[in-house]
Coordinates of C-alpha atoms in Angstrom, one line a residue:
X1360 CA 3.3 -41.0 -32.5
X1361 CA 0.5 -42.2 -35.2
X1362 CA -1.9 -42.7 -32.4
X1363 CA -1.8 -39.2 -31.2
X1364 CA -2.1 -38.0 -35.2
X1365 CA -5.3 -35.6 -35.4
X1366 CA -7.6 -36.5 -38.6
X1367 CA -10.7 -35.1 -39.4
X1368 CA -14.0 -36.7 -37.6
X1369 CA -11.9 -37.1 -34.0
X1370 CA -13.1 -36.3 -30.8
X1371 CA -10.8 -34.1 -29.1
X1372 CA -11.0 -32.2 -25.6
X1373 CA -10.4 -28.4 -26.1
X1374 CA -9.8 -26.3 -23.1
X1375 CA -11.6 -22.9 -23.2
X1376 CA -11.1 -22.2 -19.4
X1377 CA -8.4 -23.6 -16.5
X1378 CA -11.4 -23.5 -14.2
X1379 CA -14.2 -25.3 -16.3
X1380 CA -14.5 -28.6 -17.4
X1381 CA -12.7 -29.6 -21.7
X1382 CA -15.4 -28.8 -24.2
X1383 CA -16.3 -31.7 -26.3
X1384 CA -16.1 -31.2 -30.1
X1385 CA -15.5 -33.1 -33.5
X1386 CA -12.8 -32.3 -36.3
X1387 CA -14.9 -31.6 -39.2
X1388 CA -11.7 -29.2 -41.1
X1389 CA -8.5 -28.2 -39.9
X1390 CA -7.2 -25.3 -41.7
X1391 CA -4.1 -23.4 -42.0
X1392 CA -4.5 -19.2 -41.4
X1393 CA -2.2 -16.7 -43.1
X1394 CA -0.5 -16.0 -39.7
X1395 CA 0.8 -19.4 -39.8
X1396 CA -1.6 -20.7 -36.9
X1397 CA -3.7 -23.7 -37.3
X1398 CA -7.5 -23.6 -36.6
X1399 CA -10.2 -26.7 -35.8
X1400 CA -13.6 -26.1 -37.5
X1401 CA -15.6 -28.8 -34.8
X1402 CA -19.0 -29.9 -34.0
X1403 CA -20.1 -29.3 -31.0
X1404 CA -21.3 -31.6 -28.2
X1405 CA -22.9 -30.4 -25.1
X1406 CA -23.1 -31.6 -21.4
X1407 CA -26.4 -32.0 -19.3
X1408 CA -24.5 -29.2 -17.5
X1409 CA -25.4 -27.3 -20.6
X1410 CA -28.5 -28.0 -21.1
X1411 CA -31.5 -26.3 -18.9
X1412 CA -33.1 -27.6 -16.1
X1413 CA -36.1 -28.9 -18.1
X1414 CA -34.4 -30.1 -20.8
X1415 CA -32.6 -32.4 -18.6
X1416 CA -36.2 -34.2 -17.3
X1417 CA -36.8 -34.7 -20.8
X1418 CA -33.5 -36.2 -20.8
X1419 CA -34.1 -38.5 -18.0
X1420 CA -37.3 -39.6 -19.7
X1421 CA -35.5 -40.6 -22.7
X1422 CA -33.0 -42.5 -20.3
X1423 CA -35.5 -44.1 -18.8
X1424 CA -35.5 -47.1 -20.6
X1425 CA -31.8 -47.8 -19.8
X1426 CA -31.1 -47.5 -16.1
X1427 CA -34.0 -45.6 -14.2
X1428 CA -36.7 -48.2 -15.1
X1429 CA -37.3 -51.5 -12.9
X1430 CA -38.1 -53.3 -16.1
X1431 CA -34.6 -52.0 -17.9
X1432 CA -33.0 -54.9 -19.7
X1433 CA -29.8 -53.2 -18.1
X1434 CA -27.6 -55.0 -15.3
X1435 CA -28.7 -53.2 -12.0
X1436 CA -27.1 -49.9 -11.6
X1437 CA -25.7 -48.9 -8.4
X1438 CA -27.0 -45.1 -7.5
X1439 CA -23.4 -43.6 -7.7
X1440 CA -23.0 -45.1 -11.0
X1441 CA -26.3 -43.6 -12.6
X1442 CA -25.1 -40.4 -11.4
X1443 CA -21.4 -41.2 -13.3
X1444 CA -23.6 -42.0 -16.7
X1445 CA -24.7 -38.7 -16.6
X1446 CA -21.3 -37.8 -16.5
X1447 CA -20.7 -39.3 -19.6
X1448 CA -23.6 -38.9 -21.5
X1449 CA -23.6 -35.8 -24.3
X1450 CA -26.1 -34.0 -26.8
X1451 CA -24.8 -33.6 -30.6
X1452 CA -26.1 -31.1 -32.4
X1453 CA -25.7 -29.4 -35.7
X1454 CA -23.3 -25.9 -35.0
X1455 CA -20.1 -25.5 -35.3
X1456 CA -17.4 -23.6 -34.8
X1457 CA -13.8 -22.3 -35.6
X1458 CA -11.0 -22.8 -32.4
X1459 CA -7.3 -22.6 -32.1
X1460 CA -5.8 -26.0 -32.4
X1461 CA -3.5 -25.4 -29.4
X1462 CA -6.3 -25.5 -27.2
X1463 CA -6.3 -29.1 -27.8
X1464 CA -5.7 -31.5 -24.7
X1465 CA -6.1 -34.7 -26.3
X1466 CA -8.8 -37.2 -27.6
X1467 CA -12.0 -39.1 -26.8
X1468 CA -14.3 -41.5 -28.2
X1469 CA -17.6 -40.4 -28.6
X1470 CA -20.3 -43.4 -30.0
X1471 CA -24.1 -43.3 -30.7
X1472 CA -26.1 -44.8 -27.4
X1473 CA -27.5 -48.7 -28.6
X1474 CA -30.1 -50.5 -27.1
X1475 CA -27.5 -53.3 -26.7
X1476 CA -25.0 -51.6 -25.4
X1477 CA -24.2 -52.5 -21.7
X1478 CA -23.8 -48.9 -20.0
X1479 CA -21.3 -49.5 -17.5
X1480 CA -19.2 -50.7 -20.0
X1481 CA -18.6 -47.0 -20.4
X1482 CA -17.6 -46.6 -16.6
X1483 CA -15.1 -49.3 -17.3
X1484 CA -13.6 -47.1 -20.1
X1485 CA -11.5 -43.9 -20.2
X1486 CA -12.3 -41.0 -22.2
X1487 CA -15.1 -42.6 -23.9
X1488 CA -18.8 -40.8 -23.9
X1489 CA -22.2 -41.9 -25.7
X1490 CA -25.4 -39.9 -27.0
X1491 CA -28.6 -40.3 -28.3
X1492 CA -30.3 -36.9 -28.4
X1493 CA -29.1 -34.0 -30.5
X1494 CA -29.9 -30.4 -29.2
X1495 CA -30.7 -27.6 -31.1
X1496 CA -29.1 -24.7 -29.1
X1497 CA -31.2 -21.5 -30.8
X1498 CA -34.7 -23.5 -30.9
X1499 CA -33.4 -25.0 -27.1
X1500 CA -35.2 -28.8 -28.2
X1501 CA -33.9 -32.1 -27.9
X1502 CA -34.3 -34.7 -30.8
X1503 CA -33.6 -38.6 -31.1
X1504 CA -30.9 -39.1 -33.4
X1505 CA -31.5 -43.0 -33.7
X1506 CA -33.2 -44.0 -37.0
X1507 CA -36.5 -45.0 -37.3
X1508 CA -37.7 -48.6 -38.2
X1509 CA -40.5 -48.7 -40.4
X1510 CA -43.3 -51.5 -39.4
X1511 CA -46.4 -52.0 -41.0
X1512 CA -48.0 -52.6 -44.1
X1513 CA -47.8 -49.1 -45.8
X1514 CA -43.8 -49.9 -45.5
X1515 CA -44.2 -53.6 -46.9
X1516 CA -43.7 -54.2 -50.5
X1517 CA -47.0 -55.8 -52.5
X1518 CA -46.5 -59.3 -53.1
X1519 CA -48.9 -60.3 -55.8
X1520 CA -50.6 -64.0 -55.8
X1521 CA -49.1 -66.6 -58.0
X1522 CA -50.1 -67.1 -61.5
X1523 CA -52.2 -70.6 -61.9
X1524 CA -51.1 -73.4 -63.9
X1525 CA -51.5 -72.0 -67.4
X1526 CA -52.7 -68.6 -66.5
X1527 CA -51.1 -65.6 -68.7
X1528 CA -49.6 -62.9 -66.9
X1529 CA -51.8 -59.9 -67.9
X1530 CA -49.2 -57.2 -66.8
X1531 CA -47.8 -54.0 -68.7
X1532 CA -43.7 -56.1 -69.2
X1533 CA -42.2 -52.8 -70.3
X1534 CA -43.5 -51.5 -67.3
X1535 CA -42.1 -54.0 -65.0
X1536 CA -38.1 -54.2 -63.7
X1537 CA -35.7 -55.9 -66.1
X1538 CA -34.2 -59.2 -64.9
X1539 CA -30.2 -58.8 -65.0
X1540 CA -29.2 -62.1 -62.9
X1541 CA -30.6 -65.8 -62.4
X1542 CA -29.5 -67.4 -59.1
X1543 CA -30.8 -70.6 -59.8
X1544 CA -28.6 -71.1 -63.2
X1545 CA -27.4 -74.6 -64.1
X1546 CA -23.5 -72.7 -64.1
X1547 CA -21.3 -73.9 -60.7
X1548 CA -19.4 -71.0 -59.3
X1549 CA -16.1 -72.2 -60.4
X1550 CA -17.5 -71.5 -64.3
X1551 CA -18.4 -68.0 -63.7
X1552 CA -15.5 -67.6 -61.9
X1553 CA -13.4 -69.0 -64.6
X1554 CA -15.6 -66.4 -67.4
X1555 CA -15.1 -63.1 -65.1
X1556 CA -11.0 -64.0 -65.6
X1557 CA -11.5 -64.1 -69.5
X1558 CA -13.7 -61.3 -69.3
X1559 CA -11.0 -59.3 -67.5
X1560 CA -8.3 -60.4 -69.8
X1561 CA -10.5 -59.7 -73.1
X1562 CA -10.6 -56.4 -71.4
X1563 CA -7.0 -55.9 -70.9
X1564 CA -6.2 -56.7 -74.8
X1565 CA -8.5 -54.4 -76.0
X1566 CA -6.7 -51.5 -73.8
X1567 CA -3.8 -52.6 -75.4
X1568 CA -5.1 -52.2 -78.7
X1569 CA -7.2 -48.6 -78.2
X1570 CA -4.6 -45.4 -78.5
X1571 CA -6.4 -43.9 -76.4
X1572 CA -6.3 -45.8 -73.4
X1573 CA -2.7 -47.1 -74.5
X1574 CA -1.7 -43.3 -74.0
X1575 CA -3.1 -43.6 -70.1
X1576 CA -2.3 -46.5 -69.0
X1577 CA 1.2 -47.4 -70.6
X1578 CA 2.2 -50.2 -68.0
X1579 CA 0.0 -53.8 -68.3
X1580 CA -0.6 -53.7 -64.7
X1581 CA -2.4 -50.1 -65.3
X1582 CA -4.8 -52.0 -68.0
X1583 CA -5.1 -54.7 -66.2
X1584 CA -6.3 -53.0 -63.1
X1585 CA -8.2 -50.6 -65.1
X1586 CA -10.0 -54.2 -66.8
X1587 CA -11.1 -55.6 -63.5
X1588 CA -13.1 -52.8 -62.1
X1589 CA -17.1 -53.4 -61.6
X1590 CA -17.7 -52.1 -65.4
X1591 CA -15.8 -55.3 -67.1
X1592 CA -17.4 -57.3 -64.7
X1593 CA -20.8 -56.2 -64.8
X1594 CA -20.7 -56.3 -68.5
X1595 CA -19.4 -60.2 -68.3
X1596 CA -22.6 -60.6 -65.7
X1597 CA -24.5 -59.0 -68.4
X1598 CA -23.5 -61.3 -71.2
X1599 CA -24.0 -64.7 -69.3
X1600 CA -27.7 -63.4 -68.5
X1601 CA -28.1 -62.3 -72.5
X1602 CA -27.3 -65.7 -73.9
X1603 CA -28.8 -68.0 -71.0
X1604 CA -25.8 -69.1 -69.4
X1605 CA -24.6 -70.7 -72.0
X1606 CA -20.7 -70.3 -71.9
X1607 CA -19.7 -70.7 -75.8
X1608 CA -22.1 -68.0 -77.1
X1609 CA -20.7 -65.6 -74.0
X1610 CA -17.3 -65.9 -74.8
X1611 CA -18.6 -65.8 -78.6
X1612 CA -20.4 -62.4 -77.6
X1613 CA -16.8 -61.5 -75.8
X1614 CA -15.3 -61.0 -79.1
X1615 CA -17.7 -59.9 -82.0
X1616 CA -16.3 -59.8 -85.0
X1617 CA -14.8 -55.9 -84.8
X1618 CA -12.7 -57.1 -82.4
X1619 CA -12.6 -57.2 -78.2
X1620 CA -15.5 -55.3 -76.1
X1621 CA -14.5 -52.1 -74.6
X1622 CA -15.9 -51.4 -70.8
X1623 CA -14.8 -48.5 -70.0
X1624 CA -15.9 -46.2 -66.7
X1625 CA -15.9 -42.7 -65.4
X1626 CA -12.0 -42.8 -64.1
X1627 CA -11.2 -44.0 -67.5
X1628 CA -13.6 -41.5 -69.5
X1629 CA -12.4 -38.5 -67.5
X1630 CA -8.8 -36.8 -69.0
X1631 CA -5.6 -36.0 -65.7
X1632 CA -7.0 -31.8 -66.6
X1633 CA -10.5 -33.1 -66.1
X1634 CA -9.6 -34.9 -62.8
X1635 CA -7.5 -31.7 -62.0
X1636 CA -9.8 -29.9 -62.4
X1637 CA -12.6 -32.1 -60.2
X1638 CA -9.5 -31.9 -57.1
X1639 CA -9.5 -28.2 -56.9
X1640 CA -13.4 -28.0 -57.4
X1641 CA -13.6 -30.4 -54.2
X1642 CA -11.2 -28.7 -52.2
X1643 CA -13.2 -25.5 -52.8
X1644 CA -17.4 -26.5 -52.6
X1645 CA -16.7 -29.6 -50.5
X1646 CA -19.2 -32.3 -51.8
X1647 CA -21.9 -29.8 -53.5
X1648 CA -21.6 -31.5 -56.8
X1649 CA -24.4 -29.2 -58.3
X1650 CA -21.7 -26.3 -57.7
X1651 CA -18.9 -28.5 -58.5
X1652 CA -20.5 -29.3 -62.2
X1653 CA -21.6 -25.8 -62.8
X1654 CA -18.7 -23.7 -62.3
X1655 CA -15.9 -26.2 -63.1
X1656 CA -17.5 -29.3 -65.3
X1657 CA -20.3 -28.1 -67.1
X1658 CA -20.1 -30.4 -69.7
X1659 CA -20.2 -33.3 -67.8
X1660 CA -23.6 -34.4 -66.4
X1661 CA -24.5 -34.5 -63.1
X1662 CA -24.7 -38.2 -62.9
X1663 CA -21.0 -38.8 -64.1
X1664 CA -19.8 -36.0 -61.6
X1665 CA -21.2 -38.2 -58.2
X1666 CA -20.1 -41.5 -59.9
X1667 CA -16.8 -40.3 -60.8
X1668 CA -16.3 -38.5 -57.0
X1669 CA -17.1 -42.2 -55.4
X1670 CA -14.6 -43.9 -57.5
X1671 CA -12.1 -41.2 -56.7
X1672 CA -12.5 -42.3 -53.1
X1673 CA -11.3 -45.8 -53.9
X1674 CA -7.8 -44.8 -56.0
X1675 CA -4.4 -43.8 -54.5
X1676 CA -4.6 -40.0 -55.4
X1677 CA -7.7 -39.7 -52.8
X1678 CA -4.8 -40.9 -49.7
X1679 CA -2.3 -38.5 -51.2
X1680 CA -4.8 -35.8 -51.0
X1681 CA -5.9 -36.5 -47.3
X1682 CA -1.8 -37.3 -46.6
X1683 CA -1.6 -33.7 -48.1
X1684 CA -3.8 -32.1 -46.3
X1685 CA -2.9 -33.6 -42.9
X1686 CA 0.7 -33.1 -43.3
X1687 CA 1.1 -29.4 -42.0
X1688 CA -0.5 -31.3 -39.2
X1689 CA 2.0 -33.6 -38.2
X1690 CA 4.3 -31.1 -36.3
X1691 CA 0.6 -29.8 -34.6
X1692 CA 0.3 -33.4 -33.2
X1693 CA 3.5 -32.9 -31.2
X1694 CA 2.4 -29.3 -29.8
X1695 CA -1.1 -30.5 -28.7
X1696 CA -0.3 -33.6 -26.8
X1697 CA 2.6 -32.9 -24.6
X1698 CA 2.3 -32.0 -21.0
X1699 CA 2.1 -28.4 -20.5
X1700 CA 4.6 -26.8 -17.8
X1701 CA 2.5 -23.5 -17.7
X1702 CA 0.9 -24.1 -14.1
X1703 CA -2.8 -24.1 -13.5
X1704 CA -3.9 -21.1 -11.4
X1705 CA -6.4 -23.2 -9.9
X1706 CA -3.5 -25.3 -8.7
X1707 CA -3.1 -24.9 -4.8
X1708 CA 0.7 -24.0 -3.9
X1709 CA 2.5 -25.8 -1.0
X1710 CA 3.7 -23.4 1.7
X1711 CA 6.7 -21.0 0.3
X1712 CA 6.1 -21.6 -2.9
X1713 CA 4.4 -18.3 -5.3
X1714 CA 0.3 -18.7 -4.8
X1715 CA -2.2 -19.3 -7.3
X1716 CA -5.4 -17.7 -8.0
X1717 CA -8.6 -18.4 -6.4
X1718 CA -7.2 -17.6 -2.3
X1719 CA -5.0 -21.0 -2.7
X1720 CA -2.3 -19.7 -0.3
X1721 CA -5.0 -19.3 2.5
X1722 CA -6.8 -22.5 2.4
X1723 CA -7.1 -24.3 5.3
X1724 CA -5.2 -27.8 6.3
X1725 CA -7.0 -30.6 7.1
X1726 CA -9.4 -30.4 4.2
X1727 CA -10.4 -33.6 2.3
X1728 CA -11.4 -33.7 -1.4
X1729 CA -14.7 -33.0 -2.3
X1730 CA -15.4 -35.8 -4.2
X1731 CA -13.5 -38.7 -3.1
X1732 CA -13.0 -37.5 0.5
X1733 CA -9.3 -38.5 0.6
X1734 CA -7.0 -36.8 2.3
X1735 CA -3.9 -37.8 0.7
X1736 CA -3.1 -36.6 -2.7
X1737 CA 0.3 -35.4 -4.1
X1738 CA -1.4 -32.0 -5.2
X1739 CA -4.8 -30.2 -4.9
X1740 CA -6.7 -27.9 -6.7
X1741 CA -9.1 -25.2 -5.7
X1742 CA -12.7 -25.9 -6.8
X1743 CA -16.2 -24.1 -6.3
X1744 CA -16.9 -21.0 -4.9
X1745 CA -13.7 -19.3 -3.7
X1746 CA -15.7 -18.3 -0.3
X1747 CA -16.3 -21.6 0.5
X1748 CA -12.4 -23.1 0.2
X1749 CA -13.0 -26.8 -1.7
X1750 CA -10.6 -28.7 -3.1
X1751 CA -10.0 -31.8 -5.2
X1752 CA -7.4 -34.3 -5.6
X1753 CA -5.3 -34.7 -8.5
X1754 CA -7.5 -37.8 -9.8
X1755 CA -10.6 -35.8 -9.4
X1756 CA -9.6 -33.2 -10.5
X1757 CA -8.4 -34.9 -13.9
X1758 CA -12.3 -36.4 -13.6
X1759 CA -14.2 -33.2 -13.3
X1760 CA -11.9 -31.5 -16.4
X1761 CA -13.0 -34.6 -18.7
X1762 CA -16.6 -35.0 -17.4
X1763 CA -17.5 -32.2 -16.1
X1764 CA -19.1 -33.4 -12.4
X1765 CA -17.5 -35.1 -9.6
X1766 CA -17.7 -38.8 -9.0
X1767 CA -20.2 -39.0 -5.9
X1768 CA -22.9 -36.3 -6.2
X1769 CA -22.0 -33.4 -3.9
X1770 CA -24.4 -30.3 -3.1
X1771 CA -21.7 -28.1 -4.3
X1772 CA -21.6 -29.4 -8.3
X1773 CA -24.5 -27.5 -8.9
X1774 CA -21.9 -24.2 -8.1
X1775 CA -20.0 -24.6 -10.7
X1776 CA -22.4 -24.9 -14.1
X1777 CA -21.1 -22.9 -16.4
X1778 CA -22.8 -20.9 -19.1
X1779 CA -25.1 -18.1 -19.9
X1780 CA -26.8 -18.3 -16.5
X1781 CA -23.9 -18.8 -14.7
X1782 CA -24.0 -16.4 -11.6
X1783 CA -20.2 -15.0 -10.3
X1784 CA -18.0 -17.0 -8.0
X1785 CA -18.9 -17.1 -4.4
X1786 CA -23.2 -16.9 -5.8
X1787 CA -25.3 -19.6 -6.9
X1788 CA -28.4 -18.9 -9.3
X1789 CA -31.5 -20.3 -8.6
X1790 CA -31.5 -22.9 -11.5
X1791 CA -28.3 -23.8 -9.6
X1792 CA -30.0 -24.5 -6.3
X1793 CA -32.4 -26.6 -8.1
X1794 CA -30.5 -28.3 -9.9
X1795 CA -28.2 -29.6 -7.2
X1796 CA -27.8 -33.1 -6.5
X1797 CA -30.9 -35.2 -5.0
X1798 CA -28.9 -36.7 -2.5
X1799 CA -28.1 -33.6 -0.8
X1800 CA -30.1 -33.1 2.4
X1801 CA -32.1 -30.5 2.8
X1802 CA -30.2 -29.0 5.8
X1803 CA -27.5 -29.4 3.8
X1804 CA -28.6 -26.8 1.3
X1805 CA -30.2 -24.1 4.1
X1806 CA -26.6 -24.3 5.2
X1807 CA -25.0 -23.7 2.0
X1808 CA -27.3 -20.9 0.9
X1809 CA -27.0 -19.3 4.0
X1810 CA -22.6 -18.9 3.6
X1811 CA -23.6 -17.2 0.4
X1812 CA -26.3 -15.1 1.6
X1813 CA -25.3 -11.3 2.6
X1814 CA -27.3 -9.0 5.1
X1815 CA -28.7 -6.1 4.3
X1816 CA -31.2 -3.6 5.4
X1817 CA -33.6 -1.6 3.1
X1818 CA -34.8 1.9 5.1
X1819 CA -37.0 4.4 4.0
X1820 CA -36.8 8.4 4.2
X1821 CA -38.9 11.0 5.5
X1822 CA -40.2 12.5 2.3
X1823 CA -40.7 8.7 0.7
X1824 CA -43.2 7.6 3.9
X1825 CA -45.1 10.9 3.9
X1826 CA -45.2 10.3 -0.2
X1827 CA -46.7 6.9 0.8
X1828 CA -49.3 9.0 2.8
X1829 CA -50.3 11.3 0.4
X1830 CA -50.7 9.1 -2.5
X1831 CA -52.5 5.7 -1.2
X1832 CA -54.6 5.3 -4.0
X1833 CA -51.6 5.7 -6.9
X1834 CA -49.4 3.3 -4.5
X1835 CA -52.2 0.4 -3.5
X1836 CA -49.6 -0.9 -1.0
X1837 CA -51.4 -4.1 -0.8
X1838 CA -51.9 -4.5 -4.2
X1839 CA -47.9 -3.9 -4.6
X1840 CA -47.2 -6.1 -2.3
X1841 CA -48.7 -9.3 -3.7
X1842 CA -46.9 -7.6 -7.1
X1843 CA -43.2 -6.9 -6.3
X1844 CA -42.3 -6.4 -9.6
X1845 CA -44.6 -4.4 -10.9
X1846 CA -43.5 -0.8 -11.7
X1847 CA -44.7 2.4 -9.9
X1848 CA -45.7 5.1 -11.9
X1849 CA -43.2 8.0 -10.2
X1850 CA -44.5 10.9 -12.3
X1851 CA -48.2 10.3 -11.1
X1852 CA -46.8 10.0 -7.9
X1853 CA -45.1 13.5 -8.3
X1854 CA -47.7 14.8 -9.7
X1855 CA -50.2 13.7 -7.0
X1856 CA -48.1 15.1 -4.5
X1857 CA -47.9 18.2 -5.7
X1858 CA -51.4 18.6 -5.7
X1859 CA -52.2 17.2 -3.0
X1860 CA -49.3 19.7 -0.6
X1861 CA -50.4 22.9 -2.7
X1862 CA -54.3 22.3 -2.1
X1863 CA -53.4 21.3 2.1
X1864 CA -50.9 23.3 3.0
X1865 CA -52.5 26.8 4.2
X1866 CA -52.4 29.8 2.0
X1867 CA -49.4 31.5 5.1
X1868 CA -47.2 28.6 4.3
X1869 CA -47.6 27.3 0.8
X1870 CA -44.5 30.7 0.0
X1871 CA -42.7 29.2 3.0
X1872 CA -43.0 25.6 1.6
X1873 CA -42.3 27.4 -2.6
X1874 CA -39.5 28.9 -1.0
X1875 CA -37.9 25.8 0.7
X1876 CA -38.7 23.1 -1.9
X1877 CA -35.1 22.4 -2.4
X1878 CA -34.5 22.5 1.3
X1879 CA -35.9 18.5 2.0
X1880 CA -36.1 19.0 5.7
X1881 CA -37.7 22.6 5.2
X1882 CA -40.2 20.4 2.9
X1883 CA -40.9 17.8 5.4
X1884 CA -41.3 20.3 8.2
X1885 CA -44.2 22.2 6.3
X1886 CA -46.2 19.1 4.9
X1887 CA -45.9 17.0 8.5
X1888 CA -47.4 20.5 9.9
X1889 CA -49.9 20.6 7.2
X1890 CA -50.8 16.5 7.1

């Protein structure tokens, strides 16, 4: 339907992954490839789960204002629905990006935050997200993106004092702004109303009586529309203002004695190759009218080129264009939004039926959702760390693929960031850890770190303690203790140690030890009896 039609500047989910959460973009081009496929070029929008960890305090100071401060002019906000804001709050920024249009799953509403806006009126709403910061993903900052209002007197015009009574005004005129209208003229509204109608029909009659305009506009409604553009009536503004209002020598000035006033404007001045010509320059530099004049126009000026572009945007041929350039399109609508029949693999499969990914056959009965703690739900999906056998309900599920978090805060959410320091399923990073929810308790998290930790044992050889012994004053074990990642120089280590067993080891041994120095327990057996 025409509701589910894609246009340029939407906000669609794309799906990039069945496990993570829909990425958030806007439609800036779609485009048609040679193979017949169809691809987006979109901004993007970014999640606090895709932001770092201090990036999001900055965040929350910027937020402040709204719903973490006493003093907010905001409704009180219940603590499970600041943490669903978050949910819904994004971070535009200026890259973009080419993706396959079937990865669409529908679309959103995406608005800039205002100081008036009521944020749980965003709660009430599906698919609808707001932002107010725009992140810079290579310089990693966040900016406002609001406007800024500028107070004070450098931003205030100059208001000079009134003239006295018979004072002469000493200032430069031709320097000064030329008066084109008098508000406070001793015409009523239904006069000039009355002299913008002649004006448009003097204008119509002398279209009729130029060729040249004769020849583009053939029909009378194609003059008269072309008469009642801004041009005819800014020229019959004009003329009232010239002869002071005074409605017999403006009708007078109408008509000089040649014959009718021509007004004529860009769309008029421009010939169909001309406009052509503009079309196919648009489609191919976008709106960089410098390009635009210089390799297709350059005998217009640069002036007439922006002027004639906005009054393109007002005719018929500018909706047959963007008609045009959707309608490949149409058929795309179709494909994105039906329901898909492939089946998630994160899907859990009821008993007999062919598992999914992710250990779904094996999980365990009884389990309630993680986020909603239900335990009913006509199907569940497997979410987090496979090790640790989570689900979610259908409805949550649906939540955390839109919003990307869960609808109370859990300790597990902090599991499944996604991106660049993302650690692999089953493991948790340590800007994970930290960035799990506050209301997890801290015996929570000693009890989820410790299902992910592993055992192991670190145990030393022979040859490396009796290396330790030999070179204390390369190693500094106390000095590389308080420094665990500082490297160890191994060839000084070598080096020392081969000093040190050729100058201990007596003269009747050092051939036995020469002899046996690929032989490691030969080797240890001669230095232990040296050391």
């Amino acid at each position: 339907d025409r509701q589910n039609m894609l246009k340029v500047y939407n906000y669609v989910y794309f799906e990039n992954s069945s496990s993570n959460p829909y990425l958030i973009r806007r439609i800036e081009e779609l485009n048609k490839t040679a193979n017949g496929n169809v691809e987006a070029k979109v901004v993007c929008l970014f999640r606090r789960r895709d932001i770092s960890g201090n990036l999001n305090t900055l965040a929350d100071s910027n937020a402040s204002e709204y719903y973490f401060e006493e003093e907010s002019k905001q409704p009180p906000i219940a603590e499970q629905q600041k943490h669903q804001l978050k949910h819904r709050e994004l971070f535009l920024s200026r890259q973009f990006e080419s993706l396959p249009a079937t990865h669409i799953r529908g679309k959103c509403n995406v608005t800039l935050l205002n100081e008036t806006d009521v944020l749980t009126s965003y709660l009430e709403r599906e698919d609808c997200f707001f932002y107010s910061l725009v992140f810079d993903p290579v310089q990693k900052t966040l900016l406002a993106d609001q406007g800024e209002i500028r107070v004070g007197s450098k931003y205030q015009a100059e208001i000079p004092d009134k003239l006295a009574e018979g004072e002469s005004d000493n200032r430069v005129q031709e320097k000064l702004e030329t008066k084109v209208w008098d508000p406070d003229n001793q015409l009523k509204d239904s006069q000039i109303d009355q002299f913008l109608v002649v004006a448009r029909a003097v204008g119509t009659f002398a279209r009729a009586l130029d060729c040249s305009s004769s020849i583009r506009q053939p029909s009378l409604h194609m003059s008269a529309a072309a008469a009642s553009r801004d041009i005819t009536l800014f020229h019959a503004m004009d003329t009232l203002q010239k002869n002071g209002y005074d409605l017999a020598k403006a009708m007078s000035t109408l008509v000089p004695q040649g014959g009718p006033v021509l007004c004529r404007d860009e769309m008029e001045e421009w010939s169909a190759s001309e406009a052509m010509l503009f079309e196919e320059a648009l489609e191919k530099y976008g709106k960089d009218f410098n390009d635009i004049r210089q390799d297709f126009l350059p005998w217009k000026s640069l002036a007439s080129v922006v002027q004639f572009y906005y009054m393109w945007k007002t005719t018929d041929r500018y909706i047959q264009q963007v008609h045009l350039h959707l309608l490949p399109f149409s058929v795309l609508s179709c494909t994105v939004h039906h329901r898909h029949t492939k089946p998630n693999p994160n899907q859990i499969m009821a008993p007999g039926n062919k598992p999914g990914m992710n250990g779904a056959a094996g999980f365990q009965k009884g389990l309630c959702c993680e986020s909603c703690h239900t335990a009913q739900s006509p199907q569940w999906y497997a979410w987090g760390p496979p090790n640790m056998q989570c689900r979610l309900c259908a409805s949550c599920w649906i939540y955390w693929k839109k919003y990307g978090g869960l609808k109370t805060p859990t300790q597990l959410e902090g599991a499944t960031r996604s991106g660049s320091d993302a650690a692999p399923r089953g493991h948790m990073t340590r800007q994970e850890v930290q960035g799990m929810s506050p209301f997890t308790s801290s015996a929570g998290r000693a009890k989820l770190l410790a299902k992910n930790r592993q055992t192991f044992i670190l145990q030393t050889t022979k040859l490396t303690r009796i290396a330790r012994r030999v070179c204390q004053d390369i190693l500094q074990s106390r000095r590389a203790a308080r420094r665990p990642y500082a490297s160890i120089n191994a060839n000084a280590v070598k080096a020392e140690c081969e000093c040190t067993v050729a100058t201990a080891i007596p003269n009747r041994n050092r051939t036995k030890y020469f002899a046996h120095r690929h032989d490691k327990d030969a080797v240890i057996n001669v230095i232990e009896q040296a050391l």
